[in-house]
Amino acid sequence: ELVFAAATAVFVGFGARGKPAEKVAGEAADPPRAFVAGGAAVDAHLADQLLLPMAIGAGGRFTTPPLTPHAATNIEVIRRFLPVRIDVDAESDGTRVTVAEVSR
């Protein structure tokens, strides 16, 4: 769990029969290390959850690690149902996502 001033990011690792605890710990520790080193504002899973409220609300923008396939699908579904523009731009420190209302 990484606690920041405006958000908390939670990462997990799952054990399995015969899987060494060291491997579980490594799998749980690598994603938060990469997230902190990457400098994005939100983790990939929070990015997915922010899209709909931003599309319904006033819009906005954030940076995130590369989008998950689920987030990419979410973007396409939102575009089909709401009059918004969602721009996804790859940058050196991650991915910038901008959500804006389309003027009519």
Short mmCIF file of N, CA and C in Angstrom, two decimals:
data_model
loop_
_atom_site.label_atom_id
_atom_site.label_comp_id
_atom_site.label_asym_id
_atom_site.label_seq_id
_atom_site.Cartn_x
_atom_site.Cartn_y
_atom_site.Cartn_z
N GLU A 1 0.85 -1.17 0.00
CA GLU A 1 0.00 0.00 0.00
C GLU A 1 0.90 1.24 0.00
N LEU A 2 0.67 2.11 -0.98
CA LEU A 2 1.40 3.37 -1.05
C LEU A 2 0.41 4.49 -0.77
N VAL A 3 0.66 5.26 0.27
CA VAL A 3 -0.25 6.34 0.66
C VAL A 3 0.37 7.67 0.29
N PHE A 4 -0.37 8.44 -0.51
CA PHE A 4 0.05 9.76 -0.93
C PHE A 4 -0.94 10.78 -0.39
N ALA A 5 -0.68 12.06 -0.58
CA ALA A 5 -1.56 13.10 -0.06
C ALA A 5 -2.97 13.01 -0.65
N ALA A 6 -3.08 12.68 -1.94
CA ALA A 6 -4.39 12.71 -2.59
C ALA A 6 -4.94 11.34 -2.95
N ALA A 7 -4.16 10.28 -2.77
CA ALA A 7 -4.63 8.95 -3.18
C ALA A 7 -3.81 7.87 -2.50
N THR A 8 -4.36 6.68 -2.49
CA THR A 8 -3.67 5.50 -1.99
C THR A 8 -3.67 4.45 -3.11
N ALA A 9 -2.54 3.86 -3.38
CA ALA A 9 -2.43 2.80 -4.39
C ALA A 9 -2.16 1.49 -3.66
N VAL A 10 -2.89 0.45 -4.02
CA VAL A 10 -2.74 -0.85 -3.37
C VAL A 10 -2.25 -1.86 -4.40
N PHE A 11 -1.26 -2.61 -4.03
CA PHE A 11 -0.68 -3.64 -4.89
C PHE A 11 -0.71 -4.96 -4.12
N VAL A 12 -0.89 -6.07 -4.81
CA VAL A 12 -0.98 -7.36 -4.12
C VAL A 12 -0.13 -8.41 -4.83
N GLY A 13 0.18 -9.44 -4.09
CA GLY A 13 0.84 -10.62 -4.64
C GLY A 13 0.12 -11.84 -4.08
N PHE A 14 -0.02 -12.86 -4.87
CA PHE A 14 -0.76 -14.04 -4.43
C PHE A 14 0.16 -15.26 -4.37
N GLY A 15 0.04 -15.98 -3.29
CA GLY A 15 0.78 -17.20 -3.14
C GLY A 15 0.06 -18.36 -3.80
N ALA A 16 0.78 -19.42 -3.97
CA ALA A 16 0.21 -20.64 -4.54
C ALA A 16 1.00 -21.82 -3.98
N ARG A 17 0.37 -22.94 -3.96
CA ARG A 17 1.03 -24.14 -3.46
C ARG A 17 2.33 -24.37 -4.24
N GLY A 18 3.42 -24.47 -3.52
CA GLY A 18 4.71 -24.72 -4.13
C GLY A 18 5.45 -23.46 -4.60
N LYS A 19 4.81 -22.32 -4.50
CA LYS A 19 5.45 -21.07 -4.92
C LYS A 19 6.21 -20.51 -3.73
N PRO A 20 7.51 -20.28 -3.86
CA PRO A 20 8.29 -19.77 -2.74
C PRO A 20 7.82 -18.37 -2.31
N ALA A 21 7.87 -18.13 -1.01
CA ALA A 21 7.44 -16.84 -0.46
C ALA A 21 8.25 -15.70 -1.06
N GLU A 22 9.52 -15.95 -1.37
CA GLU A 22 10.36 -14.91 -1.96
C GLU A 22 9.82 -14.48 -3.33
N LYS A 23 9.30 -15.43 -4.09
CA LYS A 23 8.74 -15.12 -5.40
C LYS A 23 7.45 -14.31 -5.24
N VAL A 24 6.62 -14.67 -4.28
CA VAL A 24 5.39 -13.92 -4.01
C VAL A 24 5.75 -12.50 -3.60
N ALA A 25 6.73 -12.35 -2.72
CA ALA A 25 7.15 -11.03 -2.26
C ALA A 25 7.68 -10.19 -3.43
N GLY A 26 8.46 -10.79 -4.29
CA GLY A 26 8.99 -10.08 -5.45
C GLY A 26 7.88 -9.63 -6.38
N GLU A 27 6.92 -10.50 -6.62
CA GLU A 27 5.79 -10.15 -7.49
C GLU A 27 4.95 -9.03 -6.88
N ALA A 28 4.87 -8.99 -5.56
CA ALA A 28 4.10 -7.94 -4.89
C ALA A 28 4.87 -6.63 -4.83
N ALA A 29 6.19 -6.69 -4.77
CA ALA A 29 7.01 -5.49 -4.60
C ALA A 29 7.39 -4.81 -5.91
N ASP A 30 7.48 -5.56 -6.99
CA ASP A 30 7.93 -4.98 -8.27
C ASP A 30 6.97 -3.92 -8.83
N PRO A 31 5.66 -4.15 -8.87
CA PRO A 31 4.76 -3.13 -9.42
C PRO A 31 4.79 -1.79 -8.67
N PRO A 32 4.78 -1.76 -7.33
CA PRO A 32 4.85 -0.44 -6.69
C PRO A 32 6.19 0.26 -6.92
N ARG A 33 7.27 -0.50 -6.98
CA ARG A 33 8.57 0.11 -7.29
C ARG A 33 8.53 0.77 -8.67
N ALA A 34 7.99 0.05 -9.64
CA ALA A 34 7.91 0.59 -11.00
C ALA A 34 7.00 1.81 -11.05
N PHE A 35 5.91 1.78 -10.30
CA PHE A 35 4.97 2.92 -10.28
C PHE A 35 5.66 4.16 -9.72
N VAL A 36 6.34 4.02 -8.60
CA VAL A 36 7.02 5.17 -7.98
C VAL A 36 8.14 5.67 -8.90
N ALA A 37 8.90 4.78 -9.49
CA ALA A 37 9.99 5.18 -10.37
C ALA A 37 9.49 5.85 -11.65
N GLY A 38 8.28 5.48 -12.09
CA GLY A 38 7.74 6.02 -13.33
C GLY A 38 7.24 7.45 -13.24
N GLY A 39 6.86 7.89 -12.06
CA GLY A 39 6.43 9.27 -11.87
C GLY A 39 5.02 9.59 -12.33
N ALA A 40 4.19 8.60 -12.66
CA ALA A 40 2.82 8.86 -13.07
C ALA A 40 1.99 9.28 -11.86
N ALA A 41 0.93 10.04 -12.12
CA ALA A 41 0.08 10.53 -11.04
C ALA A 41 -0.82 9.43 -10.45
N VAL A 42 -1.30 8.52 -11.30
CA VAL A 42 -2.18 7.45 -10.82
C VAL A 42 -1.72 6.12 -11.39
N ASP A 43 -1.99 5.04 -10.67
CA ASP A 43 -1.60 3.72 -11.18
C ASP A 43 -2.58 3.28 -12.27
N ALA A 44 -2.23 2.23 -12.99
CA ALA A 44 -3.00 1.80 -14.15
C ALA A 44 -4.44 1.43 -13.79
N HIS A 45 -4.66 0.89 -12.61
CA HIS A 45 -6.03 0.47 -12.24
C HIS A 45 -6.89 1.65 -11.82
N LEU A 46 -6.31 2.63 -11.16
CA LEU A 46 -7.07 3.84 -10.82
C LEU A 46 -7.39 4.62 -12.09
N ALA A 47 -6.49 4.61 -13.05
CA ALA A 47 -6.74 5.30 -14.32
C ALA A 47 -8.02 4.78 -14.95
N ASP A 48 -8.19 3.49 -14.95
CA ASP A 48 -9.39 2.87 -15.50
C ASP A 48 -10.65 3.35 -14.77
N GLN A 49 -10.56 3.49 -13.46
CA GLN A 49 -11.72 3.88 -12.66
C GLN A 49 -12.03 5.38 -12.76
N LEU A 50 -11.07 6.19 -13.11
CA LEU A 50 -11.29 7.64 -13.22
C LEU A 50 -11.99 8.05 -14.51
N LEU A 51 -11.91 7.23 -15.52
CA LEU A 51 -12.40 7.62 -16.84
C LEU A 51 -13.88 7.99 -16.86
N LEU A 52 -14.75 7.16 -16.33
CA LEU A 52 -16.19 7.44 -16.39
C LEU A 52 -16.57 8.67 -15.58
N PRO A 53 -16.13 8.83 -14.32
CA PRO A 53 -16.49 10.05 -13.60
C PRO A 53 -15.98 11.32 -14.30
N MET A 54 -14.82 11.24 -14.89
CA MET A 54 -14.30 12.41 -15.61
C MET A 54 -15.13 12.69 -16.85
N ALA A 55 -15.57 11.64 -17.53
CA ALA A 55 -16.38 11.81 -18.74
C ALA A 55 -17.76 12.39 -18.40
N ILE A 56 -18.33 11.98 -17.29
CA ILE A 56 -19.64 12.48 -16.87
C ILE A 56 -19.51 13.88 -16.27
N GLY A 57 -18.42 14.13 -15.59
CA GLY A 57 -18.20 15.41 -14.92
C GLY A 57 -17.58 16.45 -15.82
N ALA A 58 -16.66 17.19 -15.26
CA ALA A 58 -16.06 18.33 -15.96
C ALA A 58 -14.83 17.96 -16.79
N GLY A 59 -14.49 16.67 -16.87
CA GLY A 59 -13.30 16.27 -17.61
C GLY A 59 -12.06 16.41 -16.75
N GLY A 60 -10.91 16.43 -17.39
CA GLY A 60 -9.65 16.57 -16.67
C GLY A 60 -8.57 15.78 -17.36
N ARG A 61 -7.44 15.67 -16.69
CA ARG A 61 -6.33 14.90 -17.26
C ARG A 61 -5.48 14.31 -16.14
N PHE A 62 -4.76 13.25 -16.48
CA PHE A 62 -3.87 12.60 -15.53
C PHE A 62 -2.81 11.84 -16.30
N THR A 63 -1.73 11.48 -15.59
CA THR A 63 -0.71 10.62 -16.16
C THR A 63 -0.78 9.27 -15.47
N THR A 64 -0.44 8.25 -16.20
CA THR A 64 -0.53 6.88 -15.71
C THR A 64 0.52 6.04 -16.43
N PRO A 65 0.87 4.88 -15.89
CA PRO A 65 1.69 3.96 -16.68
C PRO A 65 0.90 3.55 -17.93
N PRO A 66 1.49 2.78 -18.83
CA PRO A 66 0.73 2.36 -20.02
C PRO A 66 -0.64 1.81 -19.63
N LEU A 67 -1.65 2.15 -20.45
CA LEU A 67 -3.02 1.73 -20.17
C LEU A 67 -3.15 0.21 -20.23
N THR A 68 -3.99 -0.31 -19.36
CA THR A 68 -4.31 -1.74 -19.40
C THR A 68 -5.29 -1.96 -20.56
N PRO A 69 -5.41 -3.19 -21.05
CA PRO A 69 -6.42 -3.47 -22.07
C PRO A 69 -7.83 -3.10 -21.58
N HIS A 70 -8.09 -3.30 -20.31
CA HIS A 70 -9.40 -2.96 -19.75
C HIS A 70 -9.65 -1.46 -19.86
N ALA A 71 -8.65 -0.64 -19.57
CA ALA A 71 -8.81 0.82 -19.68
C ALA A 71 -9.04 1.22 -21.13
N ALA A 72 -8.32 0.61 -22.06
CA ALA A 72 -8.50 0.93 -23.48
C ALA A 72 -9.92 0.59 -23.93
N THR A 73 -10.44 -0.54 -23.48
CA THR A 73 -11.82 -0.91 -23.80
C THR A 73 -12.80 0.07 -23.17
N ASN A 74 -12.54 0.45 -21.92
CA ASN A 74 -13.39 1.41 -21.23
C ASN A 74 -13.46 2.73 -22.01
N ILE A 75 -12.34 3.18 -22.51
CA ILE A 75 -12.30 4.41 -23.29
C ILE A 75 -13.20 4.29 -24.53
N GLU A 76 -13.09 3.19 -25.23
CA GLU A 76 -13.90 3.00 -26.44
C GLU A 76 -15.40 2.96 -26.11
N VAL A 77 -15.77 2.31 -25.04
CA VAL A 77 -17.19 2.26 -24.64
C VAL A 77 -17.69 3.65 -24.28
N ILE A 78 -16.91 4.39 -23.50
CA ILE A 78 -17.31 5.75 -23.11
C ILE A 78 -17.47 6.62 -24.35
N ARG A 79 -16.58 6.52 -25.30
CA ARG A 79 -16.65 7.32 -26.52
C ARG A 79 -17.95 7.05 -27.30
N ARG A 80 -18.44 5.83 -27.23
CA ARG A 80 -19.66 5.47 -27.96
C ARG A 80 -20.93 5.99 -27.30
N PHE A 81 -20.87 6.24 -25.99
CA PHE A 81 -22.08 6.62 -25.27
C PHE A 81 -22.13 8.08 -24.83
N LEU A 82 -21.01 8.73 -24.72
CA LEU A 82 -20.99 10.09 -24.19
C LEU A 82 -20.30 11.04 -25.17
N PRO A 83 -20.75 12.30 -25.19
CA PRO A 83 -20.15 13.28 -26.10
C PRO A 83 -18.85 13.85 -25.52
N VAL A 84 -17.83 13.01 -25.45
CA VAL A 84 -16.55 13.43 -24.90
C VAL A 84 -15.43 13.06 -25.87
N ARG A 85 -14.32 13.77 -25.72
CA ARG A 85 -13.10 13.44 -26.44
C ARG A 85 -12.12 12.92 -25.41
N ILE A 86 -11.56 11.76 -25.65
CA ILE A 86 -10.55 11.20 -24.76
C ILE A 86 -9.28 11.02 -25.58
N ASP A 87 -8.25 11.78 -25.22
CA ASP A 87 -6.97 11.70 -25.90
C ASP A 87 -5.99 10.92 -25.05
N VAL A 88 -5.26 10.02 -25.67
CA VAL A 88 -4.25 9.21 -24.99
C VAL A 88 -2.92 9.46 -25.69
N ASP A 89 -1.97 10.03 -24.96
CA ASP A 89 -0.67 10.37 -25.53
C ASP A 89 0.45 9.72 -24.74
N ALA A 90 1.28 8.95 -25.42
CA ALA A 90 2.44 8.35 -24.77
C ALA A 90 3.50 9.43 -24.55
N GLU A 91 4.04 9.46 -23.34
CA GLU A 91 5.09 10.41 -22.99
C GLU A 91 6.24 9.66 -22.36
N SER A 92 7.35 10.33 -22.15
CA SER A 92 8.53 9.67 -21.60
C SER A 92 8.29 9.15 -20.19
N ASP A 93 7.42 9.81 -19.42
CA ASP A 93 7.18 9.39 -18.04
C ASP A 93 5.88 8.61 -17.87
N GLY A 94 5.29 8.16 -18.96
CA GLY A 94 4.05 7.39 -18.86
C GLY A 94 3.09 7.76 -19.97
N THR A 95 1.81 7.72 -19.65
CA THR A 95 0.76 8.01 -20.61
C THR A 95 -0.08 9.15 -20.08
N ARG A 96 -0.32 10.18 -20.89
CA ARG A 96 -1.18 11.29 -20.48
C ARG A 96 -2.56 11.05 -21.09
N VAL A 97 -3.58 11.06 -20.23
CA VAL A 97 -4.96 10.87 -20.66
C VAL A 97 -5.71 12.17 -20.38
N THR A 98 -6.38 12.69 -21.41
CA THR A 98 -7.15 13.92 -21.29
C THR A 98 -8.58 13.63 -21.69
N VAL A 99 -9.53 14.01 -20.81
CA VAL A 99 -10.96 13.82 -21.07
C VAL A 99 -11.59 15.20 -21.16
N ALA A 100 -12.29 15.47 -22.28
CA ALA A 100 -12.90 16.79 -22.46
C ALA A 100 -14.26 16.63 -23.14
N GLU A 101 -15.19 17.47 -22.76
CA GLU A 101 -16.51 17.48 -23.39
C GLU A 101 -16.37 17.96 -24.82
N VAL A 102 -17.11 17.34 -25.72
CA VAL A 102 -17.12 17.76 -27.11
C VAL A 102 -18.15 18.88 -27.24
N SER A 103 -17.73 20.02 -27.77
CA SER A 103 -18.68 21.12 -27.94
C SER A 103 -19.64 20.78 -29.07
N ARG A 104 -20.88 21.15 -28.85
CA ARG A 104 -21.92 20.81 -29.83
C ARG A 104 -22.25 21.96 -30.70
#
